[in-house]
Each structure stands twice: as structure tokens, then as C-alpha cells.
Short mmCIF file of C-alpha atoms and ligand atoms in Angstrom, two decimals:
data_model
loop_
_atom_site.label_atom_id
_atom_site.label_comp_id
_atom_site.label_asym_id
_atom_site.label_seq_id
_atom_site.Cartn_x
_atom_site.Cartn_y
_atom_site.Cartn_z
CA MET M 9 -12.39 1.32 -20.49
CA ASP M 10 -13.80 -1.90 -19.09
CA GLN M 11 -16.23 -1.09 -16.27
CA ASN M 12 -14.50 -3.41 -13.81
CA LEU M 13 -11.21 -1.62 -14.40
CA LEU M 14 -12.93 1.75 -14.03
CA ASN M 15 -14.52 0.57 -10.78
CA GLU M 16 -11.09 -0.51 -9.57
CA ILE M 17 -9.31 2.80 -10.25
CA CYS M 18 -12.20 4.78 -8.74
CA LEU M 19 -11.96 2.60 -5.64
CA ARG M 20 -8.24 3.43 -5.40
CA GLN M 21 -9.07 7.10 -5.86
CA LEU M 22 -11.73 7.24 -3.15
CA THR M 23 -9.47 5.24 -0.82
CA LEU M 24 -6.74 7.88 -1.26
CA SER M 25 -9.40 10.54 -0.73
CA GLY M 26 -10.17 9.05 2.67
CA VAL M 27 -13.78 8.03 2.00
CA HIS M 28 -15.02 5.92 4.87
CA GLU M 29 -18.06 4.48 6.57
CA GLY M 30 -20.57 7.08 7.64
CA GLU M 31 -19.65 9.55 4.91
CA THR M 32 -21.85 10.66 2.04
CA VAL M 33 -20.38 10.88 -1.46
CA ALA M 34 -22.33 12.77 -4.13
CA VAL M 35 -21.52 12.28 -7.80
CA LEU M 36 -22.47 15.09 -10.18
CA SER M 37 -22.79 14.61 -13.92
CA GLU M 38 -24.40 16.43 -16.80
CA GLY M 39 -26.41 15.12 -19.74
CA ALA M 40 -25.19 11.76 -21.01
CA GLU M 41 -21.54 12.43 -20.19
CA ARG M 42 -19.42 10.05 -18.09
CA LEU M 43 -22.29 7.94 -16.79
CA ASP M 44 -19.82 5.04 -16.62
CA TYR M 45 -17.61 7.14 -14.32
CA ALA M 46 -20.65 7.89 -12.15
CA ASP M 47 -21.41 4.18 -11.80
CA ALA M 48 -17.79 3.47 -10.90
CA PHE M 49 -17.67 6.13 -8.20
CA LEU M 50 -20.99 4.95 -6.74
CA TYR M 51 -19.59 1.42 -6.64
CA ALA M 52 -16.37 2.63 -5.00
CA ALA M 53 -18.13 4.73 -2.38
CA ARG M 54 -20.40 1.81 -1.41
CA ARG M 55 -17.42 -0.54 -1.22
CA LEU M 56 -15.84 1.84 1.30
CA GLY M 57 -18.99 1.85 3.41
CA ALA M 58 -20.10 5.37 2.50
CA SER M 59 -23.56 6.24 1.30
CA ALA M 60 -23.66 7.60 -2.23
CA TYR M 61 -25.95 9.17 -4.77
CA HIS M 62 -25.75 10.47 -8.32
CA LEU M 63 -27.08 13.91 -9.22
CA ARG M 64 -27.53 14.28 -12.95
CA LEU M 65 -28.05 17.72 -14.47
CA PRO M 66 -29.69 18.22 -17.85
CA ALA M 67 -27.40 18.79 -20.81
CA PRO M 68 -26.82 22.51 -21.41
CA THR M 69 -29.29 23.95 -23.90
CA THR M 70 -26.86 26.49 -25.33
CA ALA M 71 -23.48 25.68 -26.80
CA SER M 72 -21.02 28.47 -26.02
CA GLY M 73 -18.60 27.38 -28.72
CA ALA M 74 -15.75 28.28 -26.41
CA TRP M 75 -14.34 26.86 -23.21
CA ALA M 76 -16.11 29.51 -21.14
CA VAL M 77 -15.42 28.65 -17.53
CA GLY M 78 -17.63 29.40 -14.55
CA ALA M 79 -21.03 28.74 -16.13
CA SER M 80 -22.99 25.84 -14.74
CA GLU M 81 -26.50 24.37 -14.87
CA LEU M 82 -26.25 24.26 -11.09
CA ALA M 83 -26.87 28.00 -11.04
CA ALA M 84 -30.48 27.26 -12.00
CA ASN M 85 -30.80 24.56 -9.31
CA PRO M 86 -30.28 26.12 -5.88
CA GLN M 87 -31.87 23.08 -4.19
CA ALA M 88 -29.24 20.85 -5.78
CA VAL M 89 -26.48 23.12 -4.47
CA GLU M 90 -27.98 22.89 -1.00
CA ALA M 91 -28.00 19.09 -1.23
CA LEU M 92 -24.36 18.95 -2.37
CA LYS M 93 -23.32 21.15 0.56
CA GLN M 94 -24.52 18.35 2.86
CA ALA M 95 -22.22 15.75 1.27
CA ASP M 96 -18.77 15.00 2.72
CA MET M 97 -17.33 14.62 -0.75
CA LEU M 98 -18.50 15.65 -4.20
CA VAL M 99 -17.16 13.94 -7.30
CA ASP M 100 -17.55 16.46 -10.11
CA LEU M 101 -17.83 14.83 -13.53
CA LYS M 102 -18.90 17.98 -15.33
CA PHE M 103 -16.23 20.61 -14.45
CA LEU M 104 -17.65 23.13 -12.01
CA LEU M 105 -14.39 24.99 -11.51
CA PHE M 106 -14.62 28.78 -11.32
CA SER M 107 -18.36 28.66 -10.68
CA LYS M 108 -19.92 30.42 -7.68
CA GLU M 109 -21.65 27.13 -6.90
CA GLN M 110 -18.36 25.25 -6.52
CA PHE M 111 -17.02 27.86 -4.11
CA ALA M 112 -20.26 27.75 -2.06
CA ILE M 113 -20.12 23.95 -1.83
CA GLN M 114 -16.46 24.04 -0.72
CA GLU M 115 -17.21 26.71 1.86
CA ALA M 116 -19.79 24.39 3.39
CA GLY M 117 -16.94 21.92 4.05
CA THR M 118 -17.56 19.50 1.19
CA ARG M 119 -14.35 18.31 -0.45
CA ILE M 120 -14.50 18.16 -4.23
CA LEU M 121 -12.70 15.97 -6.72
CA THR M 122 -13.02 16.74 -10.43
CA ALA M 123 -12.63 13.79 -12.80
CA VAL M 124 -13.25 14.54 -16.46
CA GLU M 125 -10.17 13.24 -18.25
CA PRO M 126 -10.14 10.07 -20.39
CA ALA M 127 -10.18 6.95 -18.21
CA PRO M 128 -6.85 5.53 -19.50
CA LEU M 129 -5.19 8.76 -18.38
CA LEU M 130 -6.82 8.54 -14.95
CA ALA M 131 -5.37 5.05 -14.64
CA ARG M 132 -1.87 5.92 -15.86
CA LEU M 133 -1.53 9.04 -13.71
CA MET M 134 -3.07 7.50 -10.58
CA PRO M 135 -2.12 9.80 -7.69
CA THR M 136 0.25 8.61 -4.99
CA PRO M 137 1.08 9.84 -1.46
CA GLU M 138 4.72 10.14 -2.57
CA LEU M 139 3.79 12.57 -5.35
CA ARG M 140 1.54 14.47 -2.95
CA GLU M 141 4.50 14.93 -0.63
CA ARG M 142 6.67 16.42 -3.38
CA VAL M 143 3.83 18.71 -4.47
CA GLU M 144 3.40 19.87 -0.88
CA VAL M 145 7.13 20.64 -0.62
CA GLY M 146 6.67 22.86 -3.66
CA ALA M 147 3.60 24.54 -2.21
CA GLU M 148 5.45 25.34 1.00
CA LEU M 149 8.35 26.93 -0.88
CA LEU M 150 6.00 28.90 -3.09
CA GLY M 151 3.91 30.04 -0.12
CA LYS M 152 6.95 31.65 1.53
CA ALA M 153 8.22 33.47 -1.57
CA GLY M 154 7.90 37.19 -2.15
CA ALA M 155 8.79 37.18 -5.84
CA MET M 156 8.96 34.80 -8.78
CA ARG M 157 11.04 35.30 -11.88
CA ILE M 158 10.72 33.17 -15.01
CA THR M 159 13.26 33.15 -17.82
CA SER M 160 13.69 31.11 -20.98
CA PRO M 161 16.23 30.70 -23.78
CA GLY M 162 13.56 32.15 -26.11
CA GLY M 163 13.63 35.50 -24.31
CA THR M 164 11.11 35.23 -21.48
CA ASP M 165 11.91 37.42 -18.50
CA VAL M 166 8.92 38.13 -16.32
CA THR M 167 8.52 38.86 -12.63
CA TYR M 168 5.53 38.16 -10.39
CA ARG M 169 5.14 39.98 -7.08
CA LEU M 170 3.78 37.32 -4.71
CA GLY M 171 2.34 37.25 -1.21
CA VAL M 172 -1.15 38.55 -1.96
CA TYR M 173 -2.81 35.30 -2.98
CA PRO M 174 -2.70 31.86 -1.39
CA THR M 175 -0.67 28.99 -2.80
CA MET M 176 -2.60 26.04 -4.16
CA SER M 177 -1.51 22.48 -4.69
CA GLU M 178 -3.03 19.84 -6.93
CA TYR M 179 -1.98 16.24 -6.49
CA GLY M 180 -4.98 14.36 -7.81
CA TYR M 181 -6.97 13.42 -4.70
CA THR M 182 -8.41 15.20 -1.71
CA ASP M 183 -8.97 14.08 1.87
CA GLN M 184 -9.44 17.41 3.67
CA PRO M 185 -12.80 19.16 4.27
CA GLY M 186 -13.53 21.91 1.75
CA ARG M 187 -10.49 21.17 -0.38
CA TRP M 188 -10.74 20.82 -4.16
CA ASP M 189 -8.49 18.74 -6.41
CA HIS M 190 -8.42 17.41 -9.95
CA TRP M 191 -7.56 13.87 -11.07
CA PRO M 192 -4.95 13.66 -12.51
CA ALA M 193 -2.75 16.55 -11.40
CA ALA M 194 0.66 17.30 -9.92
CA PHE M 195 1.54 20.97 -9.77
CA VAL M 196 1.60 24.03 -7.55
CA PHE M 197 0.54 27.57 -8.28
CA THR M 198 -0.25 30.96 -6.88
CA GLY M 199 -1.05 34.32 -8.45
CA GLY M 200 0.85 37.57 -8.74
CA ALA M 201 -0.49 40.75 -7.18
CA ASP M 202 -3.19 42.26 -9.42
CA ASP M 203 -0.81 44.98 -10.60
CA GLY M 204 2.38 43.04 -9.82
CA VAL M 205 3.30 41.13 -13.00
CA ASP M 206 5.75 42.78 -15.40
CA GLY M 207 8.05 41.74 -18.20
CA ARG M 208 8.04 39.68 -21.35
CA ILE M 209 6.92 36.13 -22.00
CA VAL M 210 8.06 34.47 -25.22
CA LEU M 211 6.17 31.30 -26.08
CA SER M 212 8.39 28.88 -27.97
CA PRO M 213 7.50 26.05 -30.36
CA GLY M 214 6.19 23.15 -28.29
CA ASP M 215 4.69 25.26 -25.53
CA VAL M 216 1.05 24.39 -25.00
CA LEU M 217 -2.08 26.47 -25.46
CA LEU M 218 -4.99 25.17 -23.37
CA PRO M 219 -7.94 25.21 -24.15
CA PHE M 220 -6.88 25.25 -27.81
CA ASN M 221 -5.15 21.95 -27.00
CA THR M 222 -2.43 22.81 -29.50
CA TYR M 223 1.33 23.16 -29.46
CA VAL M 224 2.77 26.58 -30.33
CA GLN M 225 4.47 26.42 -33.75
CA THR M 226 5.85 29.95 -34.02
CA PRO M 227 7.16 32.21 -31.22
CA VAL M 228 4.65 34.51 -29.53
CA THR M 229 5.87 37.53 -27.59
CA LEU M 230 3.63 38.83 -24.81
CA THR M 231 4.34 42.14 -23.13
CA VAL M 232 3.03 42.27 -19.56
CA GLU M 233 2.65 45.50 -17.63
CA GLN M 234 1.23 45.85 -14.14
CA GLY M 235 -0.57 42.53 -14.29
CA PHE M 236 -2.06 42.82 -17.77
CA ILE M 237 -0.98 41.77 -21.25
CA THR M 238 -0.57 44.93 -23.29
CA ASP M 239 0.81 43.49 -26.52
CA ILE M 240 0.75 40.15 -28.36
CA ARG M 241 3.12 39.71 -31.27
CA GLY M 242 4.11 36.86 -33.58
CA GLY M 243 2.73 34.74 -36.37
CA LEU M 244 -0.37 32.60 -36.64
CA ASP M 245 -0.31 31.46 -33.00
CA ALA M 246 -0.22 35.06 -31.80
CA GLU M 247 -3.14 35.94 -34.06
CA LEU M 248 -5.20 32.99 -32.83
CA LEU M 249 -4.48 33.87 -29.20
CA SER M 250 -5.39 37.53 -29.75
CA SER M 251 -8.52 36.71 -31.72
CA TYR M 252 -9.78 34.32 -29.04
CA ILE M 253 -9.23 36.75 -26.17
CA ARG M 254 -10.74 39.63 -28.16
CA SER M 255 -13.90 37.58 -28.82
CA PHE M 256 -14.85 37.79 -25.12
CA ASP M 257 -14.95 41.58 -25.38
CA ASP M 258 -13.67 41.76 -21.81
CA PRO M 259 -10.49 43.67 -20.87
CA ARG M 260 -10.06 41.35 -17.86
CA GLY M 261 -9.34 38.55 -20.34
CA TYR M 262 -5.85 40.10 -20.59
CA GLY M 263 -5.22 39.76 -16.84
CA MET M 264 -2.42 37.55 -15.55
CA SER M 265 -3.75 34.60 -13.59
CA HIS M 266 -2.11 31.65 -11.80
CA VAL M 267 1.53 30.63 -12.20
CA GLY M 268 3.59 27.66 -11.05
CA TRP M 269 5.28 24.44 -12.11
CA GLY M 270 4.57 20.72 -12.74
CA LEU M 271 6.00 17.71 -10.91
CA ASP M 272 4.75 14.43 -12.41
CA GLU M 273 7.56 12.58 -14.18
CA ARG M 274 4.97 10.09 -15.52
CA ALA M 275 3.10 12.82 -17.42
CA HIS M 276 4.11 13.23 -21.04
CA TRP M 277 4.70 16.54 -22.76
CA HIS M 278 3.44 14.87 -25.93
CA GLY M 279 0.21 13.91 -24.13
CA LEU M 280 -2.07 15.92 -26.41
CA THR M 281 -1.17 13.63 -29.25
CA GLN M 282 -2.56 10.71 -27.21
CA PHE M 283 -5.67 12.32 -25.68
CA PRO M 284 -6.63 15.25 -27.91
CA GLY M 285 -10.16 15.37 -26.44
CA GLY M 286 -9.15 15.77 -22.79
CA MET M 287 -8.71 18.92 -20.74
CA GLY M 288 -4.93 18.83 -20.81
CA MET M 289 -4.28 17.88 -17.18
CA GLU M 290 -1.31 15.79 -18.31
CA LEU M 291 0.22 18.90 -19.87
CA ARG M 292 -0.33 20.95 -16.74
CA SER M 293 1.41 18.26 -14.73
CA PHE M 294 4.43 17.22 -16.76
CA TYR M 295 7.65 17.35 -14.82
CA GLY M 296 9.53 20.65 -14.95
CA ASN M 297 6.97 22.58 -16.96
CA VAL M 298 6.45 26.19 -15.96
CA MET M 299 2.82 27.12 -16.43
CA PHE M 300 1.36 30.59 -16.43
CA SER M 301 -2.20 31.49 -17.15
CA ILE M 302 -4.34 34.32 -18.38
CA GLY M 303 -7.78 35.39 -17.19
CA PRO M 304 -9.66 34.77 -13.94
CA ASN M 305 -8.02 34.78 -10.52
CA ASN M 306 -11.21 34.35 -8.48
CA GLU M 307 -10.13 30.77 -7.75
CA LEU M 308 -7.38 32.35 -5.62
CA GLY M 309 -9.73 34.90 -4.08
CA GLY M 310 -9.00 37.65 -6.61
CA PRO M 311 -11.48 39.99 -8.28
CA ASN M 312 -11.13 38.79 -11.89
CA ASP M 313 -13.92 36.37 -12.83
CA THR M 314 -13.76 36.68 -16.61
CA PRO M 315 -14.79 33.50 -18.44
CA CYS M 316 -11.79 33.91 -20.79
CA HIS M 317 -9.07 31.59 -19.53
CA PHE M 318 -5.81 30.19 -20.86
CA ASP M 319 -3.36 27.80 -19.22
CA ILE M 320 0.02 27.78 -20.94
CA PRO M 321 2.56 25.13 -19.83
CA MET M 322 6.03 25.94 -21.17
CA ARG M 323 9.08 23.76 -21.67
CA GLY M 324 12.69 24.53 -20.91
CA CYS M 325 12.08 27.53 -18.63
CA SER M 326 13.87 28.50 -15.46
CA LEU M 327 11.92 29.64 -12.40
CA PHE M 328 13.37 31.43 -9.39
CA LEU M 329 11.72 32.18 -6.05
CA ASP M 330 13.38 35.17 -4.37
CA ASP M 331 16.36 34.52 -6.71
CA GLU M 332 16.69 30.87 -5.61
CA PRO M 333 16.42 28.42 -8.53
CA VAL M 334 13.52 25.96 -8.40
CA VAL M 335 13.33 24.93 -12.06
CA VAL M 336 16.38 25.28 -14.32
CA ASP M 337 16.01 24.73 -18.05
CA GLY M 338 12.91 22.60 -17.50
CA ASP M 339 14.39 20.47 -14.71
CA VAL M 340 13.34 20.70 -11.05
CA VAL M 341 16.48 21.36 -8.98
CA VAL M 342 15.13 21.18 -5.42
CA PRO M 343 16.02 17.62 -4.29
CA GLU M 344 12.87 17.11 -2.16
CA MET M 345 10.70 17.81 -5.20
CA ARG M 346 12.53 15.33 -7.43
CA PRO M 347 11.42 11.69 -7.73
CA ALA M 348 13.23 9.43 -5.28
CA GLY M 349 15.41 7.88 -7.99
CA ARG M 350 16.63 11.24 -9.27
CA ARG M 351 17.88 12.95 -6.11
FE1 FE2 Q 427 -6.06 27.64 -15.16
#
């Protein structure tokens, strides 16, 4: 993307994120990645009267070969972590999520925005206060619920016991101390009790496997008992899923993690065909998807910090909170969560 355009969208982002005179914005990158983003955020922060600096970590020396979350070069740089704790806002261009360092920086009151997706996607899914409002309506509903049930025409019927973990919202910008968000994003989630997820999940063709960044081709049946997957059945997709989880040699990789739904009507289900190299934020956000995930729940304050993590947005599901419908056949049915033109 043209640098001027990138500067412009980063200025809109930091404006939404409430950056103002007297604040300090730190930009974190790694190796040679996204240096153009770093320049754009520095420009934007200065334009808004904040002071800004760029902290660049060395490229990792080992390639994990997998999307192992939670590992960060910051772990070897405690002085850098201390510096970032002093900033009002950290723009994370390297993906710190699930790392101890990210949690420590948030606890110090620094708000964090992750921006790692392709620039054209950042521009197209620019966050808005209107979308934030609808996401926050969802978060409030979810936060009050005691149970979630998800069903699908393919045979999914799974129940999550809620109330143990907090509800999180992602709407693509962040203006509150200590809060993290990811640009672009529009979804809500929480986690079931550690032993409180039971039933069957049937992945249907077109459901999305992140981080494989692929669409399911053949049905996959997952049996879930007391918060853990106990059986994975199906064709090639089931074998790939099983093989990947098994490779971590960690029973916690079978744990049930966050669960929720997406709210951005601008996000395309077919997004992976447009941006195959991204992290899949468009797929997490597309309107009416029901997304569950496997692996760590430490982001929600839970004990599972396995590096084995899947996010699986599904189409055409129904989701009920305490038996009240929220998503029906892939459509959001709560008027306040629907776009203004569709109420
Ligand atoms: Fe996730």
C-alpha cells in the first residue's frame, strides 16, 4: 500500500484509539517485518501530538514451523518490557498475544493494539464507533449468560457452562487503559468452565481452520467431554487436525478455549481467498459466524497456556444464551446487534 494511504489509515486508527497530546505511543516490530506500518504509526502518533518511538526486536533465530503462540523475543529483553510498560499505548506489529510479556504490559495500564493483517484489509475493515456499540451489546448479553448452546444443521449440539471467565470484546481499536484489541476485529467471546463443555461439534464444508487458513472440505466430528476433545473423526481434515494437535505432545492442546460470534457485515467469509497470508481476522469477524477455539484459555485468566491453538469460525450455526436465540442459522437475531439498515 502507498505510504501516504497507510499513514492516513493509521491516523484514523490512533484517533479512534484516543491518542492525544502528552501521551507516549510505542511501536513494536520484529526483524524486517512491517517497517512501513511502524513508520505510519509513528507519523500518526506525532500528528496527534503524542510522543512516539519504535522498538525493533531481532528476527527470531529459530523457526517453529507452527503457529506456536505465546513465545516472544521480548522474553529475553526484560528492559524492553519495562520500557513498554511506561507507554500509554503499544502498537504491536509482531503478535504478542498469549505471551506473559503482553499480560504484564497490560497490567501496567498500557493499552495495546495489534496490527499484523495486510494493509488493504486494515483499510477495508476500518473500525467504527457504530460497530463497537453493536459488539458491546453482544458482550453485555454474553457476560450475563449462564449457559451457551450451539447447534448446526450438520449435527453440532454442544453446551458451554459460562460464568467462570470474563467476556471479551474485540472491535478493532482501543481507548481504555490496559485494554487490548486487534485491528481489524468485530466479535465477542468468553470461555466455558474448565470442565463445563460437553457435546458434539460437527465441522461442515466451508468452516474455517485457523491457523491452517483453510476451509473444511469434509465433515469433522469432535466429541467434547468435560471441557476436552476426546475424539476426532472424519476424513482428511480430521486427520490433519488430529496430527497437528498431536505434534505438540500436550494433552492441554485438546482443551476447549474461547467461544463467541462475529458481527462485521463488511467482512467476507471468502476472505482467505483474498488474503491467504494474513492471520484470518476477517474470518473471525464475519457477520453471524459462530467461532469456537481449542487450546489456551490463559487470555481469559484460565490455567491452560498450551501453545497449540485453533480458532474455528463456523457458518450457518445457531447460538443460544440461556435458551434465548442470538444467532439463528448464521444470522444475528438480536436487533441491537444488527447493522442499522437490517433491523
Ligand atoms: Fe483464538
